[in-house]
Short mmCIF file of C-alpha atoms and ligand atoms in Angstrom, two decimals:
data_model
loop_
_atom_site.label_atom_id
_atom_site.label_comp_id
_atom_site.label_asym_id
_atom_site.label_seq_id
_atom_site.Cartn_x
_atom_site.Cartn_y
_atom_site.Cartn_z
CA MET A 1461 -13.18 17.40 -10.64
CA THR A 1462 -11.47 14.28 -9.39
CA LYS A 1463 -12.57 10.79 -10.32
CA VAL A 1464 -11.51 7.81 -8.21
CA THR A 1465 -12.14 4.28 -9.49
CA VAL A 1466 -12.02 1.30 -7.12
CA LEU A 1467 -11.40 -2.06 -8.84
CA GLY A 1468 -12.61 -4.89 -6.59
CA ALA A 1469 -15.03 -2.50 -4.88
CA ALA A 1470 -17.51 -5.10 -3.60
CA GLY A 1471 -14.97 -7.08 -1.58
CA GLY A 1472 -14.10 -7.06 2.10
CA ILE A 1473 -11.70 -4.13 1.64
CA GLY A 1474 -13.44 -2.57 -1.36
CA GLN A 1475 -16.74 -1.85 0.41
CA PRO A 1476 -15.50 0.00 3.53
CA LEU A 1477 -12.78 1.70 1.44
CA SER A 1478 -15.45 2.97 -0.94
CA LEU A 1479 -17.52 4.20 2.02
CA LEU A 1480 -14.56 6.20 3.33
CA LEU A 1481 -13.85 7.58 -0.15
CA LYS A 1482 -17.50 8.65 -0.41
CA MET A 1483 -16.80 10.82 2.65
CA SER A 1484 -13.71 12.46 1.14
CA PRO A 1485 -14.18 16.09 0.07
CA TYR A 1486 -11.51 15.57 -2.62
CA VAL A 1487 -13.59 13.08 -4.63
CA SER A 1488 -16.21 14.30 -7.08
CA THR A 1489 -16.86 11.01 -8.94
CA LEU A 1490 -16.53 7.60 -7.34
CA ALA A 1491 -16.65 4.66 -9.75
CA LEU A 1492 -17.00 1.18 -8.27
CA TYR A 1493 -16.09 -1.85 -10.39
CA ASP A 1494 -16.20 -5.52 -9.46
CA LEU A 1495 -17.06 -8.83 -11.10
CA ARG A 1496 -20.06 -8.97 -8.77
CA LEU A 1497 -22.30 -6.66 -6.74
CA ALA A 1498 -20.67 -3.32 -7.60
CA PRO A 1499 -23.90 -1.65 -8.84
CA GLY A 1500 -25.62 -2.62 -5.58
CA VAL A 1501 -22.81 -1.32 -3.39
CA ALA A 1502 -22.70 1.90 -5.42
CA ARG A 1503 -26.47 2.43 -5.23
CA ASP A 1504 -26.25 2.05 -1.44
CA LEU A 1505 -23.38 4.57 -1.18
CA SER A 1506 -25.01 6.97 -3.65
CA HIS A 1507 -27.70 7.73 -1.03
CA ILE A 1508 -25.07 9.29 1.28
CA ASN A 1509 -25.40 13.07 1.16
CA THR A 1510 -21.81 13.98 0.40
CA ASN A 1511 -20.83 15.84 -2.76
CA SER A 1512 -19.43 12.99 -4.85
CA LYS A 1513 -21.47 11.06 -7.39
CA CYS A 1514 -21.16 7.30 -6.99
CA ARG A 1515 -21.83 4.74 -9.75
CA GLY A 1516 -21.32 1.00 -9.96
CA TYR A 1517 -20.05 -0.92 -12.97
CA GLY A 1518 -20.57 -4.64 -13.67
CA LYS A 1519 -18.22 -7.23 -15.11
CA ASP A 1520 -18.35 -5.94 -18.72
CA GLU A 1521 -18.13 -2.24 -17.91
CA LEU A 1522 -14.46 -1.89 -16.94
CA ALA A 1523 -13.73 0.66 -19.68
CA ASP A 1524 -16.53 2.98 -18.53
CA ALA A 1525 -15.48 2.61 -14.88
CA LEU A 1526 -11.95 3.71 -15.78
CA LYS A 1527 -12.54 6.48 -18.34
CA GLY A 1528 -11.36 9.82 -16.96
CA ALA A 1529 -10.11 8.38 -13.64
CA ASN A 1530 -7.41 10.40 -11.87
CA VAL A 1531 -6.78 7.71 -9.27
CA VAL A 1532 -7.33 3.95 -9.61
CA VAL A 1533 -7.24 1.88 -6.42
CA ILE A 1534 -6.91 -1.91 -6.82
CA PRO A 1535 -8.02 -4.17 -3.95
CA ALA A 1536 -9.22 -6.88 -6.43
CA GLY A 1537 -8.13 -10.45 -5.81
CA VAL A 1538 -8.28 -13.27 -3.31
CA PRO A 1539 -7.29 -12.80 0.36
CA ARG A 1540 -5.40 -15.21 2.65
CA LYS A 1541 -6.85 -18.08 4.65
CA PRO A 1542 -5.17 -19.52 7.80
CA GLY A 1543 -1.83 -21.16 6.99
CA MET A 1544 -1.38 -19.22 3.73
CA THR A 1545 1.38 -16.70 3.09
CA ARG A 1546 0.80 -13.66 0.89
CA ASP A 1547 3.00 -15.36 -1.68
CA ASP A 1548 0.44 -18.19 -1.97
CA LEU A 1549 -1.96 -15.66 -3.51
CA PHE A 1550 0.42 -14.83 -6.33
CA LYS A 1551 -0.89 -17.24 -8.98
CA ILE A 1552 -4.39 -15.75 -8.98
CA ASN A 1553 -3.71 -12.12 -8.08
CA ALA A 1554 -0.79 -11.52 -10.46
CA GLY A 1555 -3.05 -12.20 -13.46
CA ILE A 1556 -5.85 -10.04 -12.04
CA VAL A 1557 -3.48 -7.10 -11.43
CA ALA A 1558 -1.85 -7.44 -14.88
CA ASN A 1559 -5.28 -7.34 -16.59
CA LEU A 1560 -6.60 -4.43 -14.54
CA VAL A 1561 -3.42 -2.39 -15.00
CA SER A 1562 -3.47 -3.01 -18.78
CA ALA A 1563 -7.06 -1.75 -18.90
CA THR A 1564 -6.07 1.29 -16.83
CA ALA A 1565 -3.25 2.07 -19.28
CA LYS A 1566 -5.78 1.97 -22.10
CA TYR A 1567 -8.71 3.86 -20.58
CA ALA A 1568 -7.11 6.08 -17.90
CA PRO A 1569 -3.51 6.52 -19.08
CA SER A 1570 -2.71 9.38 -16.71
CA ALA A 1571 -4.21 7.84 -13.56
CA ARG A 1572 -2.17 7.12 -10.45
CA ILE A 1573 -2.41 3.38 -9.78
CA LEU A 1574 -2.55 2.29 -6.12
CA VAL A 1575 -2.02 -1.47 -5.70
CA ILE A 1576 -3.48 -3.12 -2.60
CA SER A 1577 -3.79 -6.71 -3.96
CA ASN A 1578 -1.29 -9.09 -2.39
CA PRO A 1579 1.48 -10.07 -2.51
CA VAL A 1580 2.31 -6.37 -2.95
CA ASN A 1581 6.05 -7.23 -3.14
CA SER A 1582 5.29 -9.02 -6.43
CA THR A 1583 2.07 -7.41 -7.71
CA VAL A 1584 3.69 -3.96 -7.91
CA PRO A 1585 6.53 -5.33 -10.10
CA VAL A 1586 3.79 -7.09 -12.15
CA ALA A 1587 2.00 -3.75 -12.57
CA CYS A 1588 5.14 -1.79 -13.48
CA GLU A 1589 6.56 -4.41 -15.86
CA THR A 1590 3.17 -4.75 -17.57
CA LEU A 1591 3.10 -0.99 -18.12
CA LYS A 1592 6.71 -1.02 -19.35
CA ASN A 1593 5.76 -3.61 -21.99
CA LEU A 1594 2.90 -1.40 -23.10
CA GLY A 1595 5.29 1.57 -23.33
CA GLN A 1596 3.15 3.35 -20.74
CA PHE A 1597 5.18 3.17 -17.53
CA LYS A 1598 5.38 6.40 -15.54
CA PRO A 1599 7.24 5.42 -12.33
CA GLY A 1600 5.79 8.13 -10.07
CA LYS A 1601 2.26 6.98 -10.81
CA VAL A 1602 2.43 3.38 -9.53
CA MET A 1603 2.37 2.88 -5.76
CA GLY A 1604 2.04 -0.24 -3.66
CA VAL A 1605 -0.02 0.48 -0.55
CA THR A 1606 1.89 -0.54 2.61
CA THR A 1607 0.12 1.89 4.94
CA LEU A 1608 -1.44 -0.90 7.03
CA ASP A 1609 2.05 -1.79 8.26
CA VAL A 1610 2.50 1.82 9.38
CA VAL A 1611 -0.89 1.86 11.13
CA ARG A 1612 -0.01 -1.39 12.92
CA ALA A 1613 3.47 -0.13 13.80
CA HIS A 1614 1.94 2.88 15.54
CA THR A 1615 -0.72 0.89 17.39
CA PHE A 1616 1.61 -1.89 18.50
CA LEU A 1617 4.27 0.57 19.64
CA SER A 1618 1.84 2.31 21.92
CA ASP A 1619 0.63 -1.14 23.11
CA ALA A 1620 4.25 -2.10 23.85
CA LEU A 1621 4.96 1.14 25.69
CA GLY A 1622 1.61 1.18 27.48
CA ALA A 1623 0.86 4.63 26.03
CA ASP A 1624 -2.59 6.14 26.55
CA HIS A 1625 -4.77 7.51 23.76
CA TYR A 1626 -2.73 10.68 23.37
CA GLY A 1627 0.43 8.61 23.36
CA ARG A 1628 -1.08 6.54 20.55
CA GLU A 1629 -1.49 9.66 18.43
CA ALA A 1630 2.07 10.71 19.24
CA MET A 1631 3.46 7.39 17.96
CA LYS A 1632 2.81 8.67 14.44
CA SER A 1633 5.99 10.70 14.49
CA HIS A 1634 8.14 8.04 16.18
CA VAL A 1635 8.05 5.08 13.82
CA THR A 1636 7.79 4.36 10.11
CA VAL A 1637 7.97 1.15 8.10
CA ILE A 1638 10.19 0.46 5.10
CA GLY A 1639 11.13 -2.51 2.90
CA GLY A 1640 8.18 -4.56 1.66
CA HIS A 1641 4.76 -5.82 2.71
CA SER A 1642 5.22 -9.40 3.86
CA GLY A 1643 6.74 -11.03 6.95
CA THR A 1644 10.41 -10.23 7.38
CA THR A 1645 10.41 -7.78 4.45
CA ILE A 1646 8.38 -5.45 6.71
CA VAL A 1647 10.95 -3.38 8.62
CA PRO A 1648 9.71 -0.96 11.30
CA ILE A 1649 12.15 1.89 11.89
CA VAL A 1650 11.86 3.60 15.25
CA THR A 1651 12.99 7.06 14.26
CA ASN A 1652 12.93 8.59 17.73
CA ALA A 1653 15.96 7.42 19.77
CA LYS A 1654 14.26 8.27 23.08
CA VAL A 1655 11.28 6.10 22.20
CA ARG A 1656 13.61 3.33 20.98
CA SER A 1657 15.38 3.33 24.33
CA LYS A 1658 12.02 2.79 26.06
CA LEU A 1659 11.73 -0.62 24.38
CA VAL A 1660 14.17 -1.55 27.10
CA ASN A 1661 15.44 -5.01 26.45
CA LYS A 1662 16.09 -6.92 23.25
CA ARG A 1663 13.23 -9.33 23.98
CA GLN A 1664 10.71 -6.49 24.11
CA TYR A 1665 12.14 -4.91 20.95
CA ASP A 1666 12.12 -8.24 19.07
CA ALA A 1667 8.55 -8.97 20.19
CA TYR A 1668 7.45 -5.56 18.88
CA ILE A 1669 9.17 -6.03 15.51
CA HIS A 1670 7.74 -9.53 15.15
CA ARG A 1671 4.22 -8.30 15.90
CA VAL A 1672 4.41 -5.62 13.18
CA GLN A 1673 5.85 -8.11 10.68
CA PHE A 1674 3.29 -10.84 11.37
CA GLY A 1675 0.34 -8.77 12.69
CA GLY A 1676 -1.67 -9.75 9.60
CA ASP A 1677 -1.63 -13.38 10.78
CA GLU A 1678 -3.46 -12.38 13.99
CA VAL A 1679 -6.38 -11.21 11.86
CA VAL A 1680 -6.29 -14.16 9.43
CA GLU A 1681 -6.40 -16.62 12.36
CA ALA A 1682 -9.10 -14.72 14.28
CA LYS A 1683 -11.32 -14.60 11.17
CA GLN A 1684 -11.08 -18.42 10.96
CA GLY A 1685 -10.92 -18.78 7.19
CA ALA A 1686 -13.18 -15.86 6.31
CA GLY A 1687 -10.32 -13.71 4.98
CA SER A 1688 -7.68 -11.25 6.12
CA ALA A 1689 -7.64 -7.65 7.33
CA THR A 1690 -10.42 -5.68 5.66
CA LEU A 1691 -11.54 -2.88 8.00
CA SER A 1692 -8.11 -1.76 9.21
CA MET A 1693 -6.91 -2.13 5.60
CA ALA A 1694 -9.79 -0.02 4.32
CA LEU A 1695 -8.76 2.71 6.77
CA ALA A 1696 -5.10 2.41 5.76
CA GLY A 1697 -6.00 2.36 2.05
CA PHE A 1698 -8.16 5.41 2.56
CA GLN A 1699 -5.38 7.25 4.41
CA PHE A 1700 -2.99 6.61 1.54
CA THR A 1701 -5.50 7.42 -1.22
CA ASN A 1702 -6.50 10.60 0.57
CA GLU A 1703 -2.82 11.65 0.68
CA VAL A 1704 -2.65 11.25 -3.10
CA LEU A 1705 -5.88 13.24 -3.41
CA ARG A 1706 -4.62 15.98 -1.09
CA SER A 1707 -1.50 16.22 -3.21
CA ILE A 1708 -3.57 16.45 -6.40
CA HIS A 1709 -5.39 19.35 -4.75
CA LEU A 1710 -2.03 20.90 -3.76
CA GLU A 1711 -2.73 20.51 -0.05
CA LYS A 1712 0.03 19.71 2.43
CA ARG A 1713 0.06 16.52 4.48
CA ALA A 1714 -1.77 17.00 7.76
CA GLU A 1715 -0.02 14.21 9.70
CA PRO A 1716 3.63 14.24 10.80
CA GLY A 1717 6.16 12.60 8.47
CA PRO A 1718 5.50 11.41 4.90
CA LEU A 1719 3.80 8.04 4.30
CA PRO A 1720 5.85 5.23 2.77
CA ALA A 1721 4.87 3.67 -0.57
CA PHE A 1722 6.23 0.59 -2.34
CA ILE A 1723 7.68 2.02 -5.54
CA TYR A 1724 10.06 1.52 -8.47
CA LEU A 1725 13.16 3.18 -7.05
CA PRO A 1726 15.18 3.98 -10.19
CA GLY A 1727 12.29 6.04 -11.55
CA VAL A 1728 12.13 8.69 -8.82
CA GLU A 1729 14.52 11.27 -7.40
CA GLY A 1730 16.49 9.86 -4.48
CA GLY A 1731 15.90 6.27 -5.63
CA LYS A 1732 19.44 5.60 -6.81
CA GLU A 1733 20.87 7.35 -3.73
CA LEU A 1734 18.74 5.11 -1.52
CA GLN A 1735 19.94 1.99 -3.35
CA SER A 1736 23.53 3.10 -2.89
CA LYS A 1737 23.07 3.97 0.81
CA LEU A 1738 21.50 0.56 1.43
CA GLY A 1739 24.21 -1.17 -0.65
CA THR A 1740 21.70 -2.86 -2.96
CA ASN A 1741 20.46 -2.64 -6.51
CA ILE A 1742 16.92 -3.76 -5.61
CA GLU A 1743 14.48 -1.96 -7.90
CA TYR A 1744 11.33 -2.06 -5.76
CA PHE A 1745 11.22 -0.91 -2.15
CA ALA A 1746 8.91 0.82 0.31
CA ALA A 1747 10.12 4.05 1.90
CA PRO A 1748 8.63 7.45 2.81
CA VAL A 1749 7.83 9.41 -0.34
CA GLN A 1750 7.16 13.00 -1.34
CA MET A 1751 4.33 13.64 -3.79
CA LEU A 1752 3.55 16.45 -6.16
CA ARG A 1753 0.16 16.67 -7.88
CA GLY A 1754 -0.54 13.11 -6.79
CA ASP A 1755 2.63 11.59 -8.28
CA VAL A 1756 5.61 10.33 -6.28
CA VAL A 1757 8.46 12.67 -7.12
CA ARG A 1758 11.03 11.78 -4.47
CA VAL A 1759 11.89 9.03 -2.02
CA ASP A 1760 13.35 10.05 1.36
CA VAL A 1761 16.86 8.82 2.18
CA ASP A 1762 17.65 10.68 5.42
CA TRP A 1763 16.24 7.92 7.63
CA VAL A 1764 19.12 5.60 6.57
CA ASP A 1765 21.66 7.66 8.53
CA GLY A 1766 19.91 7.08 11.86
CA LEU A 1767 19.50 3.29 11.59
CA SER A 1768 20.35 1.16 14.62
CA ASP A 1769 22.40 -2.04 14.26
CA GLU A 1770 19.24 -4.14 14.70
CA GLU A 1771 17.49 -2.18 11.96
CA LYS A 1772 20.45 -2.61 9.60
CA LYS A 1773 20.35 -6.36 10.24
CA ALA A 1774 16.58 -6.44 9.60
CA ILE A 1775 17.05 -4.59 6.29
CA LYS A 1776 19.64 -7.14 5.16
CA ILE A 1777 17.18 -9.99 5.82
CA CYS A 1778 14.41 -7.99 4.13
CA LEU A 1779 16.42 -7.40 0.96
CA GLU A 1780 17.15 -11.12 0.45
CA GLU A 1781 13.48 -12.09 0.61
CA LEU A 1782 12.24 -9.01 -1.22
CA ASP A 1783 14.52 -9.67 -4.17
CA LYS A 1784 12.95 -13.12 -4.63
CA ASN A 1785 9.44 -11.62 -4.50
CA VAL A 1786 10.36 -8.90 -7.01
CA GLN A 1787 11.97 -11.38 -9.42
CA LYS A 1788 8.85 -13.56 -9.23
CA GLY A 1789 6.69 -10.62 -10.33
CA LYS A 1790 9.06 -9.73 -13.16
CA ARG A 1791 9.28 -13.35 -14.36
CA PHE A 1792 5.48 -13.57 -14.44
CA VAL A 1793 5.25 -10.66 -16.89
CA GLN A 1794 8.18 -11.88 -19.00
CA SER A 1795 6.58 -15.34 -19.29
CA LYS A 1796 3.50 -13.77 -20.87
CA LEU A 1797 5.45 -12.11 -23.70
P1 NAI B 1306 -12.29 -10.16 -1.04
O1 NAI B 1306 -12.29 -11.53 -1.62
O2 NAI B 1306 -13.24 -9.87 0.06
O3 NAI B 1306 -12.57 -9.10 -2.19
C1 NAI B 1306 -11.90 -9.11 -3.40
C2 NAI B 1306 -12.86 -8.59 -4.45
O4 NAI B 1306 -12.14 -8.55 -5.69
C3 NAI B 1306 -14.10 -9.47 -4.67
O5 NAI B 1306 -15.26 -8.69 -4.55
C4 NAI B 1306 -13.92 -10.01 -6.08
O6 NAI B 1306 -15.14 -10.18 -6.78
C5 NAI B 1306 -13.07 -8.91 -6.70
N1 NAI B 1306 -12.34 -9.34 -7.89
C6 NAI B 1306 -11.67 -10.48 -8.13
N2 NAI B 1306 -11.16 -10.47 -9.38
C7 NAI B 1306 -11.50 -9.28 -9.92
C8 NAI B 1306 -11.27 -8.68 -11.17
N3 NAI B 1306 -10.58 -9.28 -12.14
N4 NAI B 1306 -11.77 -7.44 -11.38
C9 NAI B 1306 -12.47 -6.80 -10.41
N5 NAI B 1306 -12.72 -7.33 -9.21
C10 NAI B 1306 -12.25 -8.55 -8.98
O7 NAI B 1306 -10.79 -9.83 -0.61
P2 NAI B 1306 -10.29 -8.63 0.35
O8 NAI B 1306 -10.27 -9.08 1.74
O9 NAI B 1306 -11.03 -7.41 -0.02
O10 NAI B 1306 -8.74 -8.51 -0.12
C11 NAI B 1306 -8.43 -8.04 -1.41
C12 NAI B 1306 -6.92 -8.10 -1.64
O11 NAI B 1306 -6.24 -7.18 -0.78
C13 NAI B 1306 -6.30 -9.46 -1.34
O12 NAI B 1306 -5.34 -9.76 -2.33
C14 NAI B 1306 -5.63 -9.27 0.00
O13 NAI B 1306 -4.58 -10.16 0.22
C15 NAI B 1306 -5.14 -7.84 -0.15
N6 NAI B 1306 -4.78 -7.18 1.10
C16 NAI B 1306 -3.80 -6.24 1.04
C17 NAI B 1306 -3.37 -5.58 2.16
C18 NAI B 1306 -2.28 -4.55 2.06
O14 NAI B 1306 -1.81 -4.11 3.12
N7 NAI B 1306 -1.85 -4.12 0.90
C19 NAI B 1306 -3.95 -5.88 3.49
C20 NAI B 1306 -5.03 -6.83 3.44
C21 NAI B 1306 -5.40 -7.47 2.28
#
């Protein structure tokens, strides 16, 4: 029996994400919580003839939504409007994430917590530091969801190379994304040297990297003030959540290469080695992770050895910005003590 709770389930991401989770064979109970509309969304989904039971919880029913949850996914918060950076969302979303994580610690202390709310570079430190203060921090159980960057990296690489549909599928084993989830902290790593050499000149390579880093802006602008990525994010959030669920059910990953997650490095095997290989003491970073029973147990470090000079340069720029974002999250929690 596996219970998944979605916090912020009636939003632009929450609704399609919940639909996809209703289709997952690994979910037996799906609990939808939001400040508005969650019972309606849940009633709608509950008519779908898959095995899971789906129930909605209103504003004052957070405890019941969380009780017994194995996985808690958090897309609650405000999204970007044109001209805004993810960092502009911090003031509102940091408080929302801190409150929801505190409630999770109380009512579902062993749940894996998957943070979607932006800015992930700061909300994950907010989540972890909040749990540390409560004496309930288990590093392998808190994951920032950066899968949308990976999805975009695959799509845009096949766009750049002019690959056909089958080529698009193949991209999955050629590129991953590390660092953070905002602008220049997003660092695509083209792991296949042959593919890298096909991005022939520096202009084409730079254009590809820039598109992955700022692809979210394309959506924000095209939606003209109505929000940011919701459908592609729901798919990405589902892919990541389903990986956690597969791991809980002791099933191997079906896709090539492990997915990255934005995690607290010192708390998992390989974390300190990764810091030392990158020449940094940054505590929070996204990199491909290995899971066991739904918890992150190890972060991969092998990819560092194959980095190109451009990628090394991009990581240096990433680390400077990421450090500021991480400190901002930590300061937020300290200021509440
Ligand atoms: P939205 O505004 O459509 O939905 C957010 C939902 O959260 C609303 O239904 C709202 O009622 C709910 N909410 C707000 N405060 C809450 C609380 N305290 N408890 C429970 N629910 C609460 O926004 P959208 O488009 O779904 O985006 C959600 C978040 O995800 C934003 O912060 C956005 O920036 C982020 N995002 C993250 C991505 C990633 O790659 N990690 C990609 C795209 C968006």
